[in-house]
């Protein structure tokens, strides 16, 4: 079956029929990148070969340049550097720097010993494929239908919905009377009857932690089990692979149906605004008609939807024009015609309310009664700001029961608002608030000077507000959280990598040179963070393309906001460490019962070759139950030798060496060990786990080198140092306030800090079948920059769980890894970082110590404005990640983000990025849960939404909450209440519903360190209608391979109202995709998609999608693959009938509906409305 | 002029207070070093934490002397600080060693600000109370 290459899966698995449509990093086409740029090591040879057609035409020029040689050519070229036309070049350029991808020598130590001459400064490093390709097996899709046992408390039957009629909207019985204009159908359809969950009964054996050790300890010398085991030395079963070039698809949201564009605002303008209009071009993305709405009956949309499919082409010209015009007022903008923009604006905004106010007696339109914030004080730049990303669906304020002729009047104003990007939405009126496709963050519009500069991709670097408030008081007024989210080590397909003898940095603040610096002249540059004027090294002025000195702005450092340097030896405190992996395997009684060891050993054996590393890679294993077992693999031995240390209180290493062995030299022995281990520990064992002692041993083993410790834990560690007791009270799982979110002991934190100091990261796979006190255990990963993976109630006998673990672990093993990393985030003077979120240790005010960095780790930072920024034009953030690649190279990845300044409240509110805000809010709420209490955290989340709406009310001078029927939100923040509600219903924060403490904590860990797209999916899952799929994508089903891939089906709101009883739905929450089949679905659909004849033949709970030779099935598979494309490993699949016992898994994610202990969306809005002041 | 027990307690209080002033100066400097990136938070916490309990105990000891000698005014002035110390130690992070400062959370700007403010306020308090004790000692000594 086809497998889509994705950005994680850089050695694509199978030939593709669809290019991956997901947004890639802001790419620099190679043809534009001058000499020293090369593509990142993420590339595989095939893709590089595919790139050659693009790269060749500049290879030609760079080849002959002295300092650069071309990137990306696959065969090892006999490249001899030619001498510089300007100065003779020293011949110290070593040949080993000019090798091609396949044979990279180990550069232990400084790769570039000494090159005293500044010329040639830029020695092209070879293309390095240092990222072992993550491999995602595609066989997962081919599993037969499995009717797995229900998991734990899930088995409780929830009578919801009791019958089919409950899906149809019921009369709004619980709506407050103020909702008379809300429409005939209630948002809040009651699921007829009480869906009270029975208190979930515990799975048997859940509370049996402290079992005393019994039986004599197993001791010392190699056991016979080891000897008798079969030796498997064959090559591991590699998955078949074909190389596919990395296809970097365009971002996915634009791939959807063309954005509609209703430009009716400006057409209503008077003649005086015509000049403004003509200068500004048509505003982009004005809210469009209801064409995309699923026919909300109460929506009245007076604007004719001018559908404008080729919108991008249409708007490109005017937009560029805007970019030039939009200078701050004190900029010498030059053209006299420009002045008319701001001047003519305000009169119109005053005249707008004039005629309208006469009618306002019978009109509820607040806009007409109250002249909104007069825009006279706006700078032209702000007036020109036209938001690109106003979504299509929301009705603007002309919706509130205005008659046709009135809407004509308000349209003028509306046009202005749209022109300035200041749209509002009445949340109470706007039922279909969810856009069909995920929105892009608000556009960043920098001042004239940098309007063309490439900014950092929003996937890597994102700020909660895309225009920074100029002062702290303004920020306080806006009540928005200010912070940034970074995904610094994201897998990128196009990353310029350069190597030079001197990396140009500011002498004062050590900022790396970036696209937003100001060149005073060709010899000096002004730092954009501290404003110091620095000298440019001469080599930087050399332009490799024209072979001349001069304009330094053609350098890749200036052309790309994301760049990677190969660091010279100044950036090393010690020689780059080798890749060292140590696996800590729990072999206690519960672990043996769960059978995870088999799965893990198999997966590891398969992926040994794919482990990132070079010839120095080391590997080791420690097993632990009541004792700690080491595995000695050394020269003289034919088999691994087990050594058991009985004394767990004073742990020591039984052998000074050979516990960590070179993977290349001892691969056979490692494989043998992996074969033996599951059998060795298949007999019943000791019900005790000495995790603390094992961790201490691992630390002792790893401390000299650094590396990665992977811990598999299945039960509560109950003996030895760091022993824990069960704290969870199963009866309090649904209580209002949650206790024990804090660690019970700081043992794991201290060992994590020790590890962090020794450049060791600890990753935890918690495959628990009982309470394991993750709140305490997670400390070992949290402070050592590790990751926590949690599969609750794991049993290897359940194939889907084994599959999930395999995929998770495969991705974990094969993904890129950076060792001994530090990340520093620098901000423009006046802004400082307040709090960090994520897994790391904060070593100083802006420096994070990351012993390991993985491509799946995200970070968040809260910012404070310490000084007034009003004299600045923009604010910059620079994140620099210094790491050692698995090939032993020291590299620096630098991301720079620049944001403009705003000086009015409406500007800030309308530049807010609601997705980023919710990402930051969730992290802050997790912190609050731990430091204060769950109820306080939930209160704070609600207050965040209330504050935001209050600030907007103040800014727009709207009447107070009780007086008005409407609840206005600025358009870019209109989803925030929905997201907050979704967050409150997440496992981490929900109360009243039975939630295991470990799952709650695991969810919190995820929120702290997941990158934003994954986090959003977890918070607000995507719901797609499957029965509508064929009509949607039919045209593309047999399209040619290079035709654009079929767009994703539109997202549905998460409400039972959207669930028709003759439909089938797919709910994607990142970890799982639940396919929910309603009983009224047509048999044709069933047979075509699932290969069953009737609804009753569907199993209660299936864990894989059967493969049927039919179009519908193919499409569904294609859809699932596409959804899986941008996540680290494929989501597991669960097919449910609407009368399955565990359908609650699906219905509990319909977050807009009321559950017994939480608001529905409409109730939530009502609640917020009463609090908005 | 009589060398009474109150006079003795004031003399002890003066000596103890001098130590407390040194402690709080050290505290302020240490937090400031953290703020300006001079020190690693782990090392800094390791040097700060052992001093927390001695400081609290010294302060408590001084006040017990006041209590025994019946110097109610001096005692009353110190009661809020004692209560604050007890509160602070009760709500400390989970730690196995004595102390207050957790290297993983101290770099949070809020925590750092609180610590620094606490240091300055305590320094001012100890300085002022030093003169108060001096005055109290003289009063007690010259009283007949």
XYZ file of N, CA, C and O in Angstrom, chain A residues 742-746 749-750 753 783 824 833-835 841-846, chain B residues 34-35 37 39-42 94-97 102-104 107-110 112:
152
model
N 1.969 16.144 42.961
C 3.357 16.472 43.273
C 4.151 15.202 43.493
O 3.587 14.175 43.867
N 5.439 15.262 43.288
C 6.226 14.054 43.532
C 6.238 13.683 45.013
O 6.146 14.550 45.888
N 6.329 12.391 45.267
C 6.365 11.929 46.648
C 7.767 12.068 47.229
O 7.934 12.252 48.421
N 8.737 11.957 46.390
C 10.118 12.082 46.852
C 10.919 12.786 45.767
O 10.527 12.798 44.601
N 12.006 13.384 46.170
C 12.802 14.062 45.157
C 13.947 13.186 44.661
O 14.842 13.683 44.002
N 14.151 13.290 40.934
C 14.584 14.592 40.455
C 16.089 14.754 40.656
O 16.794 15.243 39.768
N 16.565 14.308 41.796
C 17.998 14.472 42.047
C 18.821 13.647 41.076
O 19.846 14.100 40.563
N 18.943 15.407 37.885
C 19.881 16.530 37.861
C 21.316 16.043 37.743
O 22.127 16.633 37.026
N 13.562 16.611 34.202
C 14.708 17.489 34.438
C 15.952 17.024 33.705
O 17.008 17.623 33.846
N 19.774 28.377 24.029
C 19.678 29.705 24.621
C 18.674 30.504 23.800
O 18.698 30.462 22.572
N 12.715 36.526 29.600
C 11.977 35.280 29.743
C 11.653 35.073 31.212
O 12.501 35.234 32.086
N 10.452 34.731 31.434
C 9.930 34.681 32.785
C 9.915 33.231 33.284
O 10.476 32.906 34.314
N 9.314 32.363 32.530
C 9.176 30.963 32.930
C 9.392 30.086 31.707
O 8.990 30.446 30.610
N 16.632 21.281 32.095
C 17.043 21.926 33.330
C 17.473 23.347 32.992
O 18.257 23.553 32.067
N 16.934 24.310 33.713
C 17.260 25.708 33.438
C 18.565 26.032 34.134
O 18.641 26.043 35.352
N 19.603 26.300 33.337
C 20.903 26.487 33.953
C 21.181 27.945 34.271
O 21.895 28.256 35.189
N 20.658 28.830 33.466
C 20.720 30.232 33.855
C 19.504 30.912 33.244
O 18.657 30.250 32.686
N 19.432 32.218 33.373
C 18.165 32.870 33.061
C 17.699 32.633 31.632
O 16.503 32.724 31.371
N 18.592 32.362 30.719
C 18.110 32.117 29.365
C 18.737 30.864 28.740
O 18.699 30.701 27.541
N 22.708 34.389 40.768
C 21.869 33.551 39.913
C 21.246 34.384 38.809
O 21.160 33.974 37.661
N 20.803 35.559 39.193
C 20.110 36.409 38.229
C 21.027 36.846 37.113
O 20.593 37.026 35.975
N 23.568 35.152 35.993
C 24.163 34.012 35.290
C 25.566 33.660 35.742
O 26.287 32.996 35.008
N 26.400 31.845 38.379
C 26.529 30.545 39.039
C 25.519 29.553 38.502
O 24.459 29.920 38.018
N 25.851 28.328 38.643
C 24.949 27.239 38.316
C 23.920 27.093 39.445
O 24.306 27.102 40.614
N 22.648 26.993 39.115
C 21.657 26.931 40.195
C 21.840 25.742 41.131
O 21.509 25.850 42.316
N 22.371 24.641 40.621
C 22.552 23.488 41.511
C 23.579 23.827 42.593
O 23.348 23.630 43.788
N 9.205 19.521 47.637
C 9.559 18.188 48.142
C 11.067 18.016 48.034
O 11.634 18.053 46.943
N 11.716 17.863 49.171
C 13.176 17.724 49.172
C 13.561 16.742 50.251
O 12.907 16.673 51.288
N 14.604 16.035 49.994
C 15.047 15.096 51.020
C 16.043 15.758 51.965
O 16.159 15.362 53.113
N 16.737 16.764 51.497
C 17.684 17.456 52.358
C 17.009 18.665 52.981
O 16.025 19.162 52.451
N 14.990 24.926 45.498
C 14.994 23.810 44.573
C 15.637 24.267 43.272
O 15.151 25.201 42.634
N 16.744 23.661 42.889
C 17.441 24.164 41.697
C 16.595 24.115 40.431
O 16.874 24.839 39.485
N 15.570 23.284 40.405
C 14.792 23.210 39.172
C 13.759 24.314 39.080
O 13.267 24.596 38.000
N 15.078 29.099 39.033
C 15.352 29.990 37.917
C 14.092 30.613 37.345
O 14.161 31.471 36.474
N 12.942 30.189 37.826
C 11.714 30.849 37.432
C 11.753 32.297 37.907
O 12.084 32.571 39.053
N 11.415 33.216 37.019
C 11.589 34.632 37.351
C 10.791 35.024 38.581
O 11.246 35.833 39.385
N 9.613 34.440 38.737
C 8.796 34.771 39.907
C 9.497 34.359 41.192
O 9.596 35.130 42.141
N 12.586 33.746 41.684
C 13.818 34.502 41.883
C 13.506 35.883 42.459
O 14.193 36.359 43.372
